[in-house]
Amino acid sequence: MTDRTTYVSLAGVRLRGWTDAMVRDLLGTPDVQGRDPRRWSLAPVRLYLLARVEAVERTPEFAETAARCRARASATGIHAERRRAAVLAAIRAEPIEVPLLPRPELERRAARHRHLLGARSPGPDPAAAPGGTPAGAAAPASGSAPASGSAAAPPPAGALVRWQVSYLRHALSRYEALLDGLYGEAGRGEAERLLRRRLYEAIAAAYPSLARECRRRIAVER
Protein backbone atom coordinates (compact mmCIF):
# COMPACT_ATOMS: atom_id res chain seq x y z
CA MET A 1 0.00 0.00 0.00
CA THR A 2 1.31 3.44 -0.91
CA ASP A 3 1.91 6.03 1.80
CA ARG A 4 -0.16 9.19 1.32
CA THR A 5 2.67 11.26 2.81
CA THR A 6 5.10 9.82 0.23
CA TYR A 7 3.01 10.14 -2.92
CA VAL A 8 0.83 12.87 -4.41
CA SER A 9 -1.96 12.32 -6.92
CA LEU A 10 -2.36 14.13 -10.23
CA ALA A 11 -5.08 16.27 -8.63
CA GLY A 12 -2.70 17.08 -5.81
CA VAL A 13 0.03 18.07 -8.26
CA ARG A 14 -2.42 20.40 -10.01
CA LEU A 15 -3.24 22.03 -6.67
CA ARG A 16 0.45 22.81 -6.31
CA GLY A 17 0.26 24.94 -9.48
CA TRP A 18 1.22 22.40 -12.11
CA THR A 19 -0.52 22.21 -15.47
CA ASP A 20 -1.03 18.89 -17.24
CA ALA A 21 1.59 19.90 -19.80
CA MET A 22 4.09 20.61 -17.02
CA VAL A 23 3.37 17.23 -15.45
CA ARG A 24 3.91 15.53 -18.79
CA ASP A 25 7.11 17.38 -19.64
CA LEU A 26 8.76 17.62 -16.22
CA LEU A 27 7.53 14.56 -14.32
CA GLY A 28 6.80 12.12 -17.11
CA THR A 29 5.52 8.66 -16.21
CA PRO A 30 3.81 8.34 -12.80
CA ASP A 31 5.72 6.45 -10.12
CA VAL A 32 2.60 4.43 -9.32
CA GLN A 33 -0.19 3.79 -11.81
CA GLY A 34 -3.15 1.45 -11.68
CA ARG A 35 -6.77 1.09 -10.65
CA ASP A 36 -7.84 2.00 -7.14
CA PRO A 37 -9.63 -1.13 -5.79
CA ARG A 38 -11.62 1.04 -3.37
CA ARG A 39 -13.41 2.87 -6.19
CA TRP A 40 -15.67 1.83 -9.05
CA SER A 41 -14.11 4.32 -11.45
CA LEU A 42 -12.18 2.81 -14.34
CA ALA A 43 -9.92 5.84 -14.57
CA PRO A 44 -6.34 4.87 -13.64
CA VAL A 45 -4.82 6.24 -10.46
CA ARG A 46 -1.61 8.20 -11.09
CA LEU A 47 0.70 8.88 -8.14
CA TYR A 48 3.98 10.76 -8.07
CA LEU A 49 6.67 10.58 -5.44
CA LEU A 50 6.34 13.73 -3.37
CA ALA A 51 10.10 13.97 -3.01
CA ARG A 52 10.49 13.90 -6.80
CA VAL A 53 7.81 16.55 -7.26
CA GLU A 54 9.47 18.82 -4.70
CA ALA A 55 12.88 18.28 -6.28
CA VAL A 56 11.59 19.32 -9.71
CA GLU A 57 9.89 22.38 -8.19
CA ARG A 58 13.29 23.60 -6.98
CA THR A 59 14.83 23.49 -10.47
CA PRO A 60 15.28 26.55 -12.74
CA GLU A 61 13.47 24.64 -15.49
CA PHE A 62 10.33 24.40 -13.35
CA ALA A 63 10.48 28.10 -12.51
CA GLU A 64 10.85 29.05 -16.17
CA THR A 65 8.06 26.73 -17.30
CA ALA A 66 5.70 27.99 -14.58
CA ALA A 67 6.46 31.59 -15.53
CA ARG A 68 5.69 30.89 -19.19
CA CYS A 69 2.41 29.23 -18.27
CA ARG A 70 1.38 32.18 -16.12
CA ALA A 71 2.31 34.62 -18.88
CA ARG A 72 0.37 32.58 -21.43
CA ALA A 73 -2.70 32.44 -19.18
CA SER A 74 -2.47 36.17 -18.55
CA ALA A 75 -2.20 36.92 -22.27
CA THR A 76 -5.17 34.67 -22.99
CA GLY A 77 -7.21 36.46 -20.34
CA ILE A 78 -6.27 39.88 -21.70
CA HIS A 79 -7.22 38.82 -25.25
CA ALA A 80 -10.55 37.40 -24.04
CA GLU A 81 -11.34 40.60 -22.14
CA ARG A 82 -10.51 42.75 -25.15
CA ARG A 83 -12.70 40.57 -27.35
CA ARG A 84 -15.56 40.76 -24.84
CA ALA A 85 -15.31 44.56 -24.65
CA ALA A 86 -15.20 44.83 -28.44
CA VAL A 87 -18.28 42.63 -28.87
CA LEU A 88 -20.24 44.58 -26.24
CA ALA A 89 -19.29 47.85 -27.92
CA ALA A 90 -20.36 46.49 -31.31
CA ILE A 91 -23.73 45.36 -29.92
CA ARG A 92 -24.33 48.79 -28.39
CA ALA A 93 -23.42 50.60 -31.61
CA GLU A 94 -25.10 48.33 -34.17
CA PRO A 95 -28.24 49.86 -35.73
CA ILE A 96 -31.14 47.43 -35.33
CA GLU A 97 -33.41 47.52 -38.38
CA VAL A 98 -36.80 46.01 -37.60
CA PRO A 99 -38.96 45.11 -40.63
CA LEU A 100 -41.98 47.43 -40.76
CA LEU A 101 -45.10 45.58 -41.89
CA PRO A 102 -48.77 46.48 -42.07
CA ARG A 103 -50.59 45.04 -39.09
CA PRO A 104 -52.58 42.41 -41.06
CA GLU A 105 -49.40 41.19 -42.78
CA LEU A 106 -47.48 41.02 -39.49
CA GLU A 107 -50.32 39.07 -37.88
CA ARG A 108 -50.44 36.66 -40.84
CA ARG A 109 -46.69 36.05 -40.75
CA ALA A 110 -46.68 35.70 -36.96
CA ALA A 111 -49.48 33.12 -37.04
CA ARG A 112 -47.69 31.13 -39.75
CA HIS A 113 -44.41 31.29 -37.82
CA ARG A 114 -46.20 30.06 -34.70
CA HIS A 115 -47.79 27.23 -36.67
CA LEU A 116 -44.40 26.14 -38.06
CA LEU A 117 -42.84 26.22 -34.60
CA GLY A 118 -45.65 24.16 -33.15
CA ALA A 119 -45.31 21.58 -35.93
CA ARG A 120 -41.56 21.22 -35.32
CA SER A 121 -41.58 21.02 -31.55
CA PRO A 122 -44.42 19.76 -29.36
CA GLY A 123 -42.58 20.96 -26.24
CA PRO A 124 -43.32 24.05 -24.12
CA ASP A 125 -43.43 27.39 -25.90
CA PRO A 126 -40.60 29.67 -24.70
CA ALA A 127 -42.90 32.64 -25.33
CA ALA A 128 -45.54 31.34 -22.95
CA ALA A 129 -47.20 34.00 -20.89
CA PRO A 130 -47.05 33.95 -17.07
CA GLY A 131 -49.09 31.05 -15.71
CA GLY A 132 -47.60 28.42 -18.00
CA THR A 133 -50.07 28.55 -20.89
CA PRO A 134 -48.13 28.17 -24.14
CA ALA A 135 -48.43 31.16 -26.39
CA GLY A 136 -51.08 30.30 -28.93
CA ALA A 137 -52.13 27.00 -27.36
CA ALA A 138 -55.75 27.33 -26.35
CA ALA A 139 -56.85 24.73 -23.83
CA PRO A 140 -59.66 22.56 -25.29
CA ALA A 141 -62.90 22.33 -23.42
CA SER A 142 -63.11 19.33 -21.11
CA GLY A 143 -64.24 16.23 -22.92
CA SER A 144 -64.46 17.93 -26.30
CA ALA A 145 -62.38 17.69 -29.47
CA PRO A 146 -62.31 19.88 -32.54
CA ALA A 147 -64.61 18.70 -35.27
CA SER A 148 -63.03 17.46 -38.49
CA GLY A 149 -62.88 20.20 -41.11
CA SER A 150 -63.94 22.93 -38.68
CA ALA A 151 -62.40 26.39 -38.96
CA ALA A 152 -59.36 27.09 -36.83
CA ALA A 153 -60.25 28.64 -33.47
CA PRO A 154 -59.10 32.23 -32.93
CA PRO A 155 -55.96 32.58 -30.83
CA PRO A 156 -56.45 33.08 -27.08
CA ALA A 157 -56.32 36.59 -25.68
CA GLY A 158 -52.84 38.09 -25.87
CA ALA A 159 -51.41 35.21 -27.89
CA LEU A 160 -51.25 37.13 -31.15
CA VAL A 161 -49.12 39.82 -29.54
CA ARG A 162 -46.71 37.19 -28.27
CA TRP A 163 -46.62 35.54 -31.69
CA GLN A 164 -45.78 38.85 -33.34
CA VAL A 165 -42.89 39.51 -30.96
CA SER A 166 -41.61 35.96 -31.51
CA TYR A 167 -41.77 36.37 -35.26
CA LEU A 168 -39.96 39.71 -35.22
CA ARG A 169 -37.34 38.35 -32.82
CA HIS A 170 -36.78 35.49 -35.28
CA ALA A 171 -36.55 37.96 -38.17
CA LEU A 172 -33.72 39.72 -36.30
CA SER A 173 -31.73 36.55 -35.62
CA ARG A 174 -29.04 37.68 -38.09
CA TYR A 175 -27.76 40.04 -35.40
CA GLU A 176 -26.64 37.03 -33.35
CA ALA A 177 -23.57 36.98 -35.60
CA LEU A 178 -22.33 39.82 -33.38
CA LEU A 179 -21.67 37.17 -30.72
CA ASP A 180 -19.17 35.28 -32.85
CA GLY A 181 -15.87 34.70 -31.09
CA LEU A 182 -17.27 34.75 -27.54
CA TYR A 183 -17.08 31.35 -25.85
CA GLY A 184 -16.59 32.03 -22.14
CA GLU A 185 -19.79 31.54 -20.15
CA ALA A 186 -19.63 34.87 -18.32
CA GLY A 187 -18.63 37.03 -21.28
CA ARG A 188 -21.01 35.42 -23.75
CA GLY A 189 -23.91 35.48 -21.29
CA GLU A 190 -23.47 39.21 -20.74
CA ALA A 191 -23.34 39.84 -24.49
CA GLU A 192 -26.43 37.69 -25.14
CA ARG A 193 -28.43 39.58 -22.51
CA LEU A 194 -27.39 42.93 -24.00
CA LEU A 195 -28.26 41.81 -27.52
CA ARG A 196 -31.67 40.47 -26.47
CA ARG A 197 -32.48 43.73 -24.70
CA ARG A 198 -31.46 45.80 -27.72
CA LEU A 199 -33.55 43.66 -30.08
CA TYR A 200 -36.65 43.82 -27.90
CA GLU A 201 -36.22 47.57 -27.40
CA ALA A 202 -36.00 48.01 -31.18
CA ILE A 203 -39.16 45.95 -31.69
CA ALA A 204 -40.96 48.01 -29.03
CA ALA A 205 -39.88 51.24 -30.70
CA ALA A 206 -41.05 50.06 -34.13
CA TYR A 207 -44.34 48.60 -32.84
CA PRO A 208 -45.53 50.44 -29.69
CA SER A 209 -48.46 48.02 -29.34
CA LEU A 210 -45.90 45.25 -28.65
CA ALA A 211 -43.88 47.25 -26.10
CA ARG A 212 -45.44 45.64 -23.03
CA GLU A 213 -44.65 42.12 -24.24
CA CYS A 214 -41.11 43.20 -25.12
CA ARG A 215 -40.60 44.58 -21.61
CA ARG A 216 -41.92 41.33 -20.15
CA ARG A 217 -39.42 39.30 -22.15
CA ILE A 218 -36.53 41.55 -21.21
CA ALA A 219 -37.43 40.92 -17.57
CA VAL A 220 -37.77 37.14 -17.81
CA GLU A 221 -35.13 36.20 -20.38
CA ARG A 222 -32.06 36.63 -18.22
Tab-separated table of N, CA and C in Angstrom, residues 96-214:
chain	number	residue	atom	x	y	z
A	96	ILE	N	-30.224	48.565	-35.222
A	96	ILE	CA	-31.143	47.433	-35.325
A	96	ILE	C	-32.288	47.834	-36.246
A	97	GLU	N	-32.384	47.194	-37.388
A	97	GLU	CA	-33.406	47.517	-38.376
A	97	GLU	C	-34.523	46.483	-38.300
A	98	VAL	N	-35.644	46.885	-37.755
A	98	VAL	CA	-36.804	46.007	-37.605
A	98	VAL	C	-37.677	46.130	-38.852
A	99	PRO	N	-38.076	45.013	-39.454
A	99	PRO	CA	-38.957	45.108	-40.630
A	99	PRO	C	-40.292	45.741	-40.256
A	100	LEU	N	-40.715	46.736	-41.018
A	100	LEU	CA	-41.976	47.430	-40.763
A	100	LEU	C	-43.038	46.871	-41.697
A	101	LEU	N	-44.048	46.253	-41.116
A	101	LEU	CA	-45.096	45.585	-41.890
A	101	LEU	C	-46.462	46.129	-41.495
A	102	PRO	N	-47.384	46.156	-42.443
A	102	PRO	CA	-48.766	46.479	-42.072
A	102	PRO	C	-49.274	45.469	-41.044
A	103	ARG	N	-50.144	45.916	-40.180
A	103	ARG	CA	-50.592	45.039	-39.088
A	103	ARG	C	-51.171	43.719	-39.582
A	104	PRO	N	-52.046	43.709	-40.602
A	104	PRO	CA	-52.579	42.413	-41.060
A	104	PRO	C	-51.476	41.469	-41.559
A	105	GLU	N	-50.475	42.025	-42.266
A	105	GLU	CA	-49.396	41.190	-42.783
A	105	GLU	C	-48.543	40.645	-41.638
A	106	LEU	N	-48.254	41.489	-40.640
A	106	LEU	CA	-47.482	41.024	-39.486
A	106	LEU	C	-48.234	39.924	-38.751
A	107	GLU	N	-49.525	40.092	-38.571
A	107	GLU	CA	-50.317	39.067	-37.880
A	107	GLU	C	-50.315	37.762	-38.675
A	108	ARG	N	-50.427	37.873	-40.011
A	108	ARG	CA	-50.436	36.664	-40.836
A	108	ARG	C	-49.104	35.929	-40.727
A	109	ARG	N	-48.012	36.680	-40.836
A	109	ARG	CA	-46.692	36.048	-40.746
A	109	ARG	C	-46.440	35.468	-39.355
A	110	ALA	N	-46.893	36.184	-38.331
A	110	ALA	CA	-46.684	35.704	-36.964
A	110	ALA	C	-47.447	34.408	-36.723
A	111	ALA	N	-48.685	34.333	-37.223
A	111	ALA	CA	-49.477	33.120	-37.045
A	111	ALA	C	-48.842	31.945	-37.787
A	112	ARG	N	-48.339	32.208	-38.985
A	112	ARG	CA	-47.693	31.131	-39.748
A	112	ARG	C	-46.407	30.676	-39.046
A	113	HIS	N	-45.644	31.625	-38.536
A	113	HIS	CA	-44.412	31.287	-37.817
A	113	HIS	C	-44.725	30.442	-36.597
A	114	ARG	N	-45.787	30.822	-35.872
A	114	ARG	CA	-46.197	30.057	-34.696
A	114	ARG	C	-46.616	28.643	-35.095
A	115	HIS	N	-47.335	28.547	-36.201
A	115	HIS	CA	-47.786	27.234	-36.672
A	115	HIS	C	-46.591	26.345	-37.018
A	116	LEU	N	-45.590	26.919	-37.692
A	116	LEU	CA	-44.402	26.138	-38.058
A	116	LEU	C	-43.631	25.707	-36.817
A	117	LEU	N	-43.532	26.585	-35.834
A	117	LEU	CA	-42.835	26.224	-34.597
A	117	LEU	C	-43.558	25.101	-33.876
A	118	GLY	N	-44.874	25.191	-33.829
A	118	GLY	CA	-45.652	24.157	-33.152
A	118	GLY	C	-45.538	22.817	-33.849
A	119	ALA	N	-45.438	22.834	-35.189
A	119	ALA	CA	-45.309	21.582	-35.933
A	119	ALA	C	-43.956	20.935	-35.712
A	120	ARG	N	-42.910	21.759	-35.501
A	120	ARG	CA	-41.560	21.221	-35.322
A	120	ARG	C	-41.329	20.701	-33.915
A	121	SER	N	-41.869	21.382	-32.934
A	121	SER	CA	-41.584	21.019	-31.549
A	121	SER	C	-42.863	21.001	-30.728
A	122	PRO	N	-43.229	19.822	-30.194
A	122	PRO	CA	-44.423	19.757	-29.360
A	122	PRO	C	-44.159	20.186	-27.930
A	123	GLY	N	-42.942	20.602	-27.605
A	123	GLY	CA	-42.578	20.964	-26.237
A	123	GLY	C	-43.148	22.311	-25.847
A	124	PRO	N	-42.807	22.779	-24.616
A	124	PRO	CA	-43.320	24.052	-24.121
A	124	PRO	C	-42.866	25.212	-24.980
A	125	ASP	N	-43.736	26.194	-25.114
A	125	ASP	CA	-43.427	27.385	-25.898
A	125	ASP	C	-42.605	28.346	-25.040
A	126	PRO	N	-41.400	28.734	-25.492
A	126	PRO	CA	-40.604	29.667	-24.704
A	126	PRO	C	-41.241	31.030	-24.564
A	127	ALA	N	-42.233	31.344	-25.418
A	127	ALA	CA	-42.898	32.643	-25.334
A	127	ALA	C	-44.163	32.574	-24.517
A	128	ALA	N	-44.326	31.494	-23.737
A	128	ALA	CA	-45.538	31.341	-22.946
A	128	ALA	C	-45.687	32.498	-21.985
A	129	ALA	N	-46.913	32.912	-21.812
A	129	ALA	CA	-47.199	33.995	-20.891
A	129	ALA	C	-47.141	33.483	-19.463
A	130	PRO	N	-47.056	34.382	-18.458
A	130	PRO	CA	-47.047	33.954	-17.066
A	130	PRO	C	-48.244	33.071	-16.769
A	131	GLY	N	-48.015	31.996	-16.009
A	131	GLY	CA	-49.088	31.053	-15.707
A	131	GLY	C	-48.883	29.741	-16.393
A	132	GLY	N	-47.966	29.681	-17.387
A	132	GLY	CA	-47.597	28.421	-17.998
A	132	GLY	C	-48.359	28.053	-19.230
A	133	THR	N	-49.325	28.869	-19.683
A	133	THR	CA	-50.068	28.546	-20.886
A	133	THR	C	-49.220	28.861	-22.099
A	134	PRO	N	-48.950	27.882	-22.969
A	134	PRO	CA	-48.128	28.166	-24.140
A	134	PRO	C	-48.761	29.227	-25.010
A	135	ALA	N	-47.919	30.102	-25.538
A	135	ALA	CA	-48.431	31.161	-26.394
A	135	ALA	C	-49.091	30.560	-27.619
A	136	GLY	N	-50.373	30.781	-27.753
A	136	GLY	CA	-51.081	30.301	-28.927
A	136	GLY	C	-51.690	28.947	-28.743
A	137	ALA	N	-51.555	28.314	-27.573
A	137	ALA	CA	-52.134	27.000	-27.361
A	137	ALA	C	-53.358	27.144	-26.487
A	138	ALA	N	-54.521	27.198	-27.103
A	138	ALA	CA	-55.751	27.327	-26.351
A	138	ALA	C	-56.129	25.988	-25.759
A	139	ALA	N	-56.487	25.975	-24.478
A	139	ALA	CA	-56.847	24.733	-23.829
A	139	ALA	C	-58.214	24.281	-24.324
A	140	PRO	N	-58.379	23.034	-24.816
A	140	PRO	CA	-59.662	22.564	-25.290
A	140	PRO	C	-60.630	22.391	-24.149
A	141	ALA	N	-61.882	22.538	-24.439
A	141	ALA	CA	-62.899	22.328	-23.420
A	141	ALA	C	-62.868	20.889	-22.969
A	142	SER	N	-63.180	20.666	-21.679
A	142	SER	CA	-63.107	19.334	-21.110
A	142	SER	C	-64.033	18.387	-21.843
A	143	GLY	N	-63.451	17.266	-22.275
A	143	GLY	CA	-64.238	16.229	-22.922
A	143	GLY	C	-64.607	16.520	-24.346
A	144	SER	N	-64.084	17.588	-24.935
A	144	SER	CA	-64.457	17.926	-26.302
A	144	SER	C	-63.247	17.852	-27.196
A	145	ALA	N	-63.449	17.716	-28.482
A	145	ALA	CA	-62.375	17.685	-29.470
A	145	ALA	C	-62.831	18.467	-30.673
A	146	PRO	N	-61.909	19.094	-31.382
A	146	PRO	CA	-62.310	19.880	-32.544
A	146	PRO	C	-62.906	18.989	-33.622
A	147	ALA	N	-63.950	19.463	-34.227
A	147	ALA	CA	-64.609	18.697	-35.275
A	147	ALA	C	-63.768	18.699	-36.522
A	148	SER	N	-63.810	17.586	-37.263
A	148	SER	CA	-63.030	17.462	-38.485
A	148	SER	C	-63.513	18.477	-39.502
A	149	GLY	N	-62.545	19.239	-40.074
A	149	GLY	CA	-62.882	20.199	-41.107
A	149	GLY	C	-63.385	21.518	-40.582
A	150	SER	N	-63.447	21.677	-39.228
A	150	SER	CA	-63.944	22.928	-38.682
A	150	SER	C	-62.890	24.013	-38.833
A	151	ALA	N	-63.310	25.269	-38.819
A	151	ALA	CA	-62.396	26.388	-38.958
A	151	ALA	C	-61.510	26.481	-37.737
A	152	ALA	N	-60.296	26.955	-37.933
A	152	ALA	CA	-59.363	27.091	-36.828
A	152	ALA	C	-59.891	28.091	-35.820
A	153	ALA	N	-59.760	27.753	-34.528
A	153	ALA	CA	-60.246	28.638	-33.475
A	153	ALA	C	-59.360	29.877	-33.412
A	154	PRO	N	-59.920	31.022	-33.053
A	154	PRO	CA	-59.102	32.234	-32.927
A	154	PRO	C	-58.102	32.057	-31.793
A	155	PRO	N	-56.962	32.717	-31.882
A	155	PRO	CA	-55.959	32.576	-30.825
A	155	PRO	C	-56.476	33.120	-29.507
A	156	PRO	N	-56.020	32.568	-28.382
A	156	PRO	CA	-56.451	33.075	-27.085
A	156	PRO	C	-55.990	34.506	-26.882
A	157	ALA	N	-56.611	35.184	-25.930
A	157	ALA	CA	-56.319	36.591	-25.683
A	157	ALA	C	-54.829	36.791	-25.412
A	158	GLY	N	-54.247	37.764	-26.075
A	158	GLY	CA	-52.842	38.095	-25.870
A	158	GLY	C	-51.869	37.247	-26.656
A	159	ALA	N	-52.330	36.111	-27.193
A	159	ALA	CA	-51.407	35.213	-27.887
A	159	ALA	C	-50.869	35.854	-29.159
A	160	LEU	N	-51.698	36.569	-29.877
A	160	LEU	CA	-51.254	37.133	-31.149
A	160	LEU	C	-50.125	38.147	-30.938
A	161	VAL	N	-50.207	38.874	-29.849
A	161	VAL	CA	-49.122	39.816	-29.538
A	161	VAL	C	-47.834	39.063	-29.298
A	162	ARG	N	-47.903	37.981	-28.546
A	162	ARG	CA	-46.706	37.186	-28.274
A	162	ARG	C	-46.161	36.573	-29.557
A	163	TRP	N	-47.064	36.122	-30.416
A	163	TRP	CA	-46.623	35.544	-31.686
A	163	TRP	C	-45.889	36.581	-32.536
A	164	GLN	N	-46.413	37.805	-32.542
A	164	GLN	CA	-45.780	38.852	-33.343
A	164	GLN	C	-44.377	39.165	-32.829
A	165	VAL	N	-44.217	39.247	-31.524
A	165	VAL	CA	-42.894	39.508	-30.964
A	165	VAL	C	-41.949	38.351	-31.291
A	166	SER	N	-42.447	37.119	-31.193
A	166	SER	CA	-41.610	35.961	-31.506
A	166	SER	C	-41.181	35.976	-32.965
A	167	TYR	N	-42.105	36.321	-33.845
A	167	TYR	CA	-41.770	36.367	-35.265
A	167	TYR	C	-40.721	37.441	-35.545
A	168	LEU	N	-40.910	38.631	-34.983
A	168	LEU	CA	-39.962	39.712	-35.216
A	168	LEU	C	-38.601	39.393	-34.607
A	169	ARG	N	-38.618	38.746	-33.436
A	169	ARG	CA	-37.338	38.352	-32.823
A	169	ARG	C	-36.615	37.357	-33.739
A	170	HIS	N	-37.371	36.447	-34.348
A	170	HIS	CA	-36.777	35.490	-35.284
A	170	HIS	C	-36.240	36.223	-36.517
A	171	ALA	N	-36.975	37.222	-36.988
A	171	ALA	CA	-36.547	37.964	-38.171
A	171	ALA	C	-35.250	38.733	-37.919
A	172	LEU	N	-34.937	38.987	-36.650
A	172	LEU	CA	-33.721	39.717	-36.304
A	172	LEU	C	-32.586	38.793	-35.873
A	173	SER	N	-32.731	37.509	-36.098
A	173	SER	CA	-31.728	36.548	-35.623
A	173	SER	C	-30.367	36.748	-36.288
A	174	ARG	N	-30.326	37.458	-37.420
A	174	ARG	CA	-29.036	37.685	-38.086
A	174	ARG	C	-28.084	38.474	-37.201
A	175	TYR	N	-28.629	39.243	-36.267
A	175	TYR	CA	-27.764	40.038	-35.397
A	175	TYR	C	-27.006	39.171	-34.387
A	176	GLU	N	-27.366	37.912	-34.258
A	176	GLU	CA	-26.644	37.026	-33.352
A	176	GLU	C	-25.222	36.764	-33.838
A	177	ALA	N	-24.944	37.095	-35.099
A	177	ALA	CA	-23.575	36.980	-35.600
A	177	ALA	C	-22.628	37.910	-34.848
A	178	LEU	N	-23.172	38.924	-34.181
A	178	LEU	CA	-22.332	39.818	-33.384
A	178	LEU	C	-21.676	39.093	-32.222
A	179	LEU	N	-22.211	37.924	-31.850
A	179	LEU	CA	-21.671	37.167	-30.718
A	179	LEU	C	-20.516	36.269	-31.118
A	180	ASP	N	-20.222	36.190	-32.391
A	180	ASP	CA	-19.166	35.281	-32.848
A	180	ASP	C	-17.847	35.592	-32.153
A	181	GLY	N	-17.171	34.542	-31.725
A	181	GLY	CA	-15.873	34.702	-31.093
A	181	GLY	C	-15.921	34.760	-29.588
A	182	LEU	N	-17.142	34.773	-29.001
A	182	LEU	CA	-17.270	34.753	-27.542
A	182	LEU	C	-17.652	33.346	-27.115
A	183	TYR	N	-16.817	32.720	-26.274
A	183	TYR	CA	-17.075	31.353	-25.848
A	183	TYR	C	-17.162	31.217	-24.333
A	184	GLY	N	-16.528	32.119	-23.587
A	184	GLY	CA	-16.589	32.030	-22.137
A	184	GLY	C	-18.001	32.247	-21.647
A	185	GLU	N	-18.407	31.483	-20.637
A	185	GLU	CA	-19.790	31.539	-20.152
A	185	GLU	C	-20.164	32.934	-19.673
A	186	ALA	N	-19.299	33.555	-18.876
A	186	ALA	CA	-19.634	34.866	-18.317
A	186	ALA	C	-19.696	35.923	-19.407
A	187	GLY	N	-18.668	36.008	-20.249
A	187	GLY	CA	-18.633	37.033	-21.282
A	187	GLY	C	-19.736	36.870	-22.300
A	188	ARG	N	-19.980	35.644	-22.750
A	188	ARG	CA	-21.015	35.424	-23.752
A	188	ARG	C	-22.400	35.674	-23.157
A	189	GLY	N	-22.609	35.252	-21.912
A	189	GLY	CA	-23.911	35.479	-21.289
A	189	GLY	C	-24.237	36.960	-21.196
A	190	GLU	N	-23.265	37.767	-20.830
A	190	GLU	CA	-23.471	39.213	-20.745
A	190	GLU	C	-23.814	39.787	-22.113
A	191	ALA	N	-23.095	39.339	-23.139
A	191	ALA	CA	-23.344	39.841	-24.494
A	191	ALA	C	-24.715	39.401	-24.993
A	192	GLU	N	-25.115	38.173	-24.708
A	192	GLU	CA	-26.429	37.690	-25.140
A	192	GLU	C	-27.546	38.494	-24.489
A	193	ARG	N	-27.399	38.786	-23.201
A	193	ARG	CA	-28.429	39.578	-22.514
A	193	ARG	C	-28.523	40.977	-23.101
A	194	LEU	N	-27.379	41.594	-23.400
A	194	LEU	CA	-27.389	42.928	-23.996
A	194	LEU	C	-28.030	42.898	-25.375
A	195	LEU	N	-27.702	41.893	-26.177
A	195	LEU	CA	-28.263	41.810	-27.524
A	195	LEU	C	-29.772	41.594	-27.464
A	196	ARG	N	-30.228	40.692	-26.589
A	196	ARG	CA	-31.674	40.469	-26.471
A	196	ARG	C	-32.389	41.756	-26.082
A	197	ARG	N	-31.837	42.487	-25.125
A	197	ARG	CA	-32.476	43.726	-24.704
A	197	ARG	C	-32.551	44.728	-25.849
A	198	ARG	N	-31.461	44.862	-26.607
A	198	ARG	CA	-31.462	45.805	-27.716
A	198	ARG	C	-32.480	45.403	-28.785
A	199	LEU	N	-32.594	44.104	-29.064
A	199	LEU	CA	-33.549	43.660	-30.081
A	199	LEU	C	-34.983	43.914	-29.631
A	200	TYR	N	-35.284	43.592	-28.392
A	200	TYR	CA	-36.650	43.820	-27.901
A	200	TYR	C	-36.965	45.315	-27.810
A	201	GLU	N	-35.985	46.125	-27.435
A	201	GLU	CA	-36.217	47.573	-27.397
A	201	GLU	C	-36.472	48.113	-28.802
A	202	ALA	N	-35.777	47.566	-29.800
A	202	ALA	CA	-36.001	48.006	-31.179
A	202	ALA	C	-37.389	47.601	-31.661
A	203	ILE	N	-37.809	46.389	-31.305
A	203	ILE	CA	-39.156	45.947	-31.686
A	203	ILE	C	-40.206	46.841	-31.030
A	204	ALA	N	-40.010	47.161	-29.747
A	204	ALA	CA	-40.959	48.012	-29.033
A	204	ALA	C	-41.027	49.405	-29.646
A	205	ALA	N	-39.879	49.913	-30.089
A	205	ALA	CA	-39.877	51.245	-30.700
A	205	ALA	C	-40.588	51.233	-32.053
A	206	ALA	N	-40.428	50.148	-32.805
A	206	ALA	CA	-41.054	50.059	-34.125
A	206	ALA	C	-42.543	49.751	-34.030
A	207	TYR	N	-42.941	49.000	-33.023
A	207	TYR	CA	-44.342	48.595	-32.836
A	207	TYR	C	-44.743	48.878	-31.389
A	208	PRO	N	-45.180	50.089	-31.080
A	208	PRO	CA	-45.528	50.437	-29.692
A	208	PRO	C	-46.574	49.508	-29.072
A	209	SER	N	-47.432	48.920	-29.886
A	209	SER	CA	-48.455	48.020	-29.339
A	209	SER	C	-47.839	46.740	-28.778
A	210	LEU	N	-46.580	46.454	-29.135
A	210	LEU	CA	-45.900	45.253	-28.651
A	210	LEU	C	-44.933	45.570	-27.517
A	211	ALA	N	-44.887	46.828	-27.084
A	211	ALA	CA	-43.881	47.248	-26.105
A	211	ALA	C	-44.027	46.516	-24.777
A	212	ARG	N	-45.240	46.299	-24.338
A	212	ARG	CA	-45.442	45.642	-23.034
A	212	ARG	C	-44.885	44.221	-23.053
A	213	GLU	N	-45.166	43.494	-24.133
A	213	GLU	CA	-44.654	42.122	-24.244
A	213	GLU	C	-43.135	42.122	-24.338
A	214	CYS	N	-42.566	43.109	-25.029
A	214	CYS	CA	-41.112	43.196	-25.117
A	214	CYS	C	-40.494	43.446	-23.742
